[in-house]
């Protein structure tokens, strides 16, 4: 029997890897370049790309009547990685919009969850020193979501 804590990240990965294709209202094309628990550096041919991983599970007690119920929240991180030095702030914003659009097509991940809610998103920067010149550029985007 499959573990739900594994199936939800797999479902998120599968959706990102198939629907963010640069068409149908999506800005970027990461088809075949979204990874699940990628533990190595992205290579040039994998950019732009994304990595999906479950960060944590938390539980909240819901007191309803005489019985106690628990709400499980799974935090999932989605990181977008772009070609260094060429990505603008706008490109990263479009990636974030693509991810939220993909999530919105089915927030239950095929009935694996009750709902999905965004927690936060951010754009990451890298500073490159080449001699006396300092160049700042967008390097990626990080999105956190809770899946209930």
Tab-separated table of C-alpha atoms in Angstrom:
chain	number	residue	atom	x	y	z
A	1	UNK	CA	0.000	0.000	0.000
A	2	UNK	CA	1.354	3.392	-0.995
A	3	UNK	CA	2.085	5.992	1.670
A	4	UNK	CA	0.006	9.154	1.349
A	5	UNK	CA	2.965	11.230	2.524
A	6	UNK	CA	4.792	10.047	-0.618
A	7	UNK	CA	1.865	10.128	-3.039
A	8	UNK	CA	1.075	13.836	-2.585
A	9	UNK	CA	4.580	15.092	-3.517
A	10	UNK	CA	4.528	12.653	-6.449
A	11	UNK	CA	1.201	14.107	-7.621
A	12	UNK	CA	2.529	17.672	-7.340
A	13	UNK	CA	5.664	16.721	-9.264
A	14	UNK	CA	3.655	14.967	-11.987
A	15	UNK	CA	1.388	17.966	-12.486
A	16	UNK	CA	4.232	20.487	-12.678
A	17	UNK	CA	6.145	18.191	-15.027
A	18	UNK	CA	3.254	17.945	-17.478
A	19	UNK	CA	1.126	21.114	-17.419
A	20	UNK	CA	3.659	23.958	-17.174
A	21	UNK	CA	4.391	23.790	-20.879
A	22	UNK	CA	4.571	27.407	-22.036
A	23	UNK	CA	1.096	27.222	-23.578
A	24	UNK	CA	-2.500	27.506	-22.386
A	25	UNK	CA	-1.797	30.460	-20.125
A	26	UNK	CA	1.504	29.152	-18.722
A	27	UNK	CA	4.552	31.371	-19.191
A	28	UNK	CA	7.348	28.817	-18.763
A	29	UNK	CA	8.042	25.370	-20.145
A	30	UNK	CA	9.413	22.942	-17.560
A	31	UNK	CA	7.969	19.755	-19.083
A	32	UNK	CA	10.423	16.975	-18.293
A	33	UNK	CA	12.460	19.326	-16.096
A	34	UNK	CA	10.529	19.153	-12.824
A	35	UNK	CA	12.163	16.806	-10.347
A	36	UNK	CA	11.128	15.068	-7.146
A	37	UNK	CA	13.673	15.290	-4.310
A	38	UNK	CA	16.516	16.237	-6.684
A	39	UNK	CA	19.730	16.037	-4.679
A	40	UNK	CA	22.218	17.202	-7.294
A	41	UNK	CA	22.898	20.501	-9.034
A	42	UNK	CA	20.783	21.417	-12.020
A	43	UNK	CA	22.581	21.049	-15.337
A	44	UNK	CA	22.248	23.587	-18.154
A	45	UNK	CA	19.912	21.327	-20.162
A	46	UNK	CA	17.574	21.079	-17.121
A	47	UNK	CA	16.908	24.835	-16.985
A	48	UNK	CA	14.488	26.296	-16.362
A	49	UNK	CA	13.557	23.545	-13.960
A	50	UNK	CA	11.878	22.825	-10.662
A	51	UNK	CA	12.364	20.611	-7.633
A	52	UNK	CA	9.549	19.369	-5.393
A	53	UNK	CA	10.060	18.042	-1.880
A	54	UNK	CA	8.053	17.492	1.266
A	55	UNK	CA	9.504	19.521	4.102
A	56	UNK	CA	7.363	18.555	7.065
A	57	UNK	CA	4.135	17.191	8.425
A	58	UNK	CA	2.376	18.846	11.331
A	59	UNK	CA	-0.791	17.931	13.181
A	60	UNK	CA	-3.436	20.109	14.780
A	61	UNK	CA	-6.070	18.844	17.178
A	62	UNK	CA	-9.587	19.781	16.208
A	63	UNK	CA	-12.024	19.481	19.086
A	64	UNK	CA	-15.400	18.684	17.608
A	65	UNK	CA	-17.912	17.513	20.167
A	66	UNK	CA	-16.746	14.699	22.390
A	67	UNK	CA	-14.353	13.211	19.848
A	68	UNK	CA	-11.035	14.736	18.929
A	69	UNK	CA	-9.931	14.824	15.339
A	70	UNK	CA	-6.574	15.783	13.919
A	71	UNK	CA	-5.774	17.861	10.888
A	72	UNK	CA	-2.578	16.850	9.141
A	73	UNK	CA	-0.714	19.567	7.239
A	74	UNK	CA	2.041	18.641	4.843
A	75	UNK	CA	4.387	21.457	3.860
A	76	UNK	CA	5.785	21.083	0.361
A	77	UNK	CA	8.542	23.188	-1.168
A	78	UNK	CA	8.681	23.928	-4.894
A	79	UNK	CA	11.891	25.555	-6.065
A	80	UNK	CA	12.292	27.017	-9.540
A	81	UNK	CA	15.813	27.251	-10.947
A	82	UNK	CA	16.722	29.465	-13.901
A	83	UNK	CA	19.739	30.071	-16.102
A	84	UNK	CA	22.152	32.238	-14.138
A	85	UNK	CA	22.529	35.831	-15.154
A	86	UNK	CA	19.730	35.951	-17.686
A	87	UNK	CA	16.649	35.697	-15.545
A	88	UNK	CA	14.726	38.788	-14.628
A	89	UNK	CA	12.537	39.399	-11.642
A	90	UNK	CA	9.564	39.183	-14.025
A	91	UNK	CA	10.569	35.681	-15.179
A	92	UNK	CA	10.647	34.472	-11.585
A	93	UNK	CA	7.251	36.079	-10.922
A	94	UNK	CA	5.866	34.264	-13.970
A	95	UNK	CA	7.213	30.959	-12.649
A	96	UNK	CA	5.440	31.552	-9.344
A	97	UNK	CA	2.228	32.371	-11.245
A	98	UNK	CA	2.620	29.152	-13.280
A	99	UNK	CA	2.923	27.049	-10.124
A	100	UNK	CA	-0.134	28.639	-8.518
A	101	UNK	CA	-2.107	28.130	-11.745
A	102	UNK	CA	-1.081	24.452	-11.851
A	103	UNK	CA	-2.052	23.961	-8.213
A	104	UNK	CA	-5.422	25.603	-8.832
A	105	UNK	CA	-6.469	23.025	-11.406
A	106	UNK	CA	-7.139	20.528	-8.589
A	107	UNK	CA	-6.241	21.475	-5.017
A	108	UNK	CA	-7.090	17.964	-3.778
A	109	UNK	CA	-4.475	16.240	-5.980
A	110	UNK	CA	-6.918	13.661	-7.292
A	111	UNK	CA	-8.654	13.250	-3.909
A	112	UNK	CA	-5.384	12.556	-2.065
A	113	UNK	CA	-5.932	15.697	0.064
A	114	UNK	CA	-8.720	17.948	1.280
A	115	UNK	CA	-7.237	21.223	0.068
A	116	UNK	CA	-4.017	23.109	-0.734
A	117	UNK	CA	-3.144	26.575	0.507
A	118	UNK	CA	-0.152	28.760	-0.347
A	119	UNK	CA	2.104	29.618	2.591
A	120	UNK	CA	4.668	31.914	0.972
A	121	UNK	CA	6.742	32.576	-2.096
A	122	UNK	CA	10.028	34.355	-2.603
A	123	UNK	CA	12.524	35.167	-5.317
A	124	UNK	CA	16.147	34.326	-4.629
A	125	UNK	CA	19.172	36.274	-5.795
A	126	UNK	CA	22.838	35.491	-6.248
A	127	UNK	CA	25.697	37.936	-6.269
A	128	UNK	CA	28.574	37.200	-8.645
A	129	UNK	CA	31.919	38.930	-8.263
A	130	UNK	CA	33.910	39.020	-11.465
A	131	UNK	CA	36.983	41.108	-10.804
A	132	UNK	CA	35.866	44.528	-9.631
A	133	UNK	CA	32.352	44.145	-11.038
A	134	UNK	CA	29.536	42.907	-8.819
A	135	UNK	CA	26.556	41.468	-10.680
A	136	UNK	CA	23.292	40.629	-8.930
A	137	UNK	CA	20.858	38.351	-10.697
A	138	UNK	CA	17.732	36.353	-10.009
A	139	UNK	CA	18.586	32.701	-9.522
A	140	UNK	CA	15.295	31.120	-8.604
A	141	UNK	CA	11.983	31.146	-6.845
A	142	UNK	CA	10.794	29.255	-3.772
A	143	UNK	CA	7.154	28.462	-3.063
A	144	UNK	CA	5.803	26.823	0.087
A	145	UNK	CA	2.348	25.253	0.187
A	146	UNK	CA	0.370	23.390	2.829
A	147	UNK	CA	-1.599	20.358	1.718
A	148	UNK	CA	-4.396	19.291	4.057
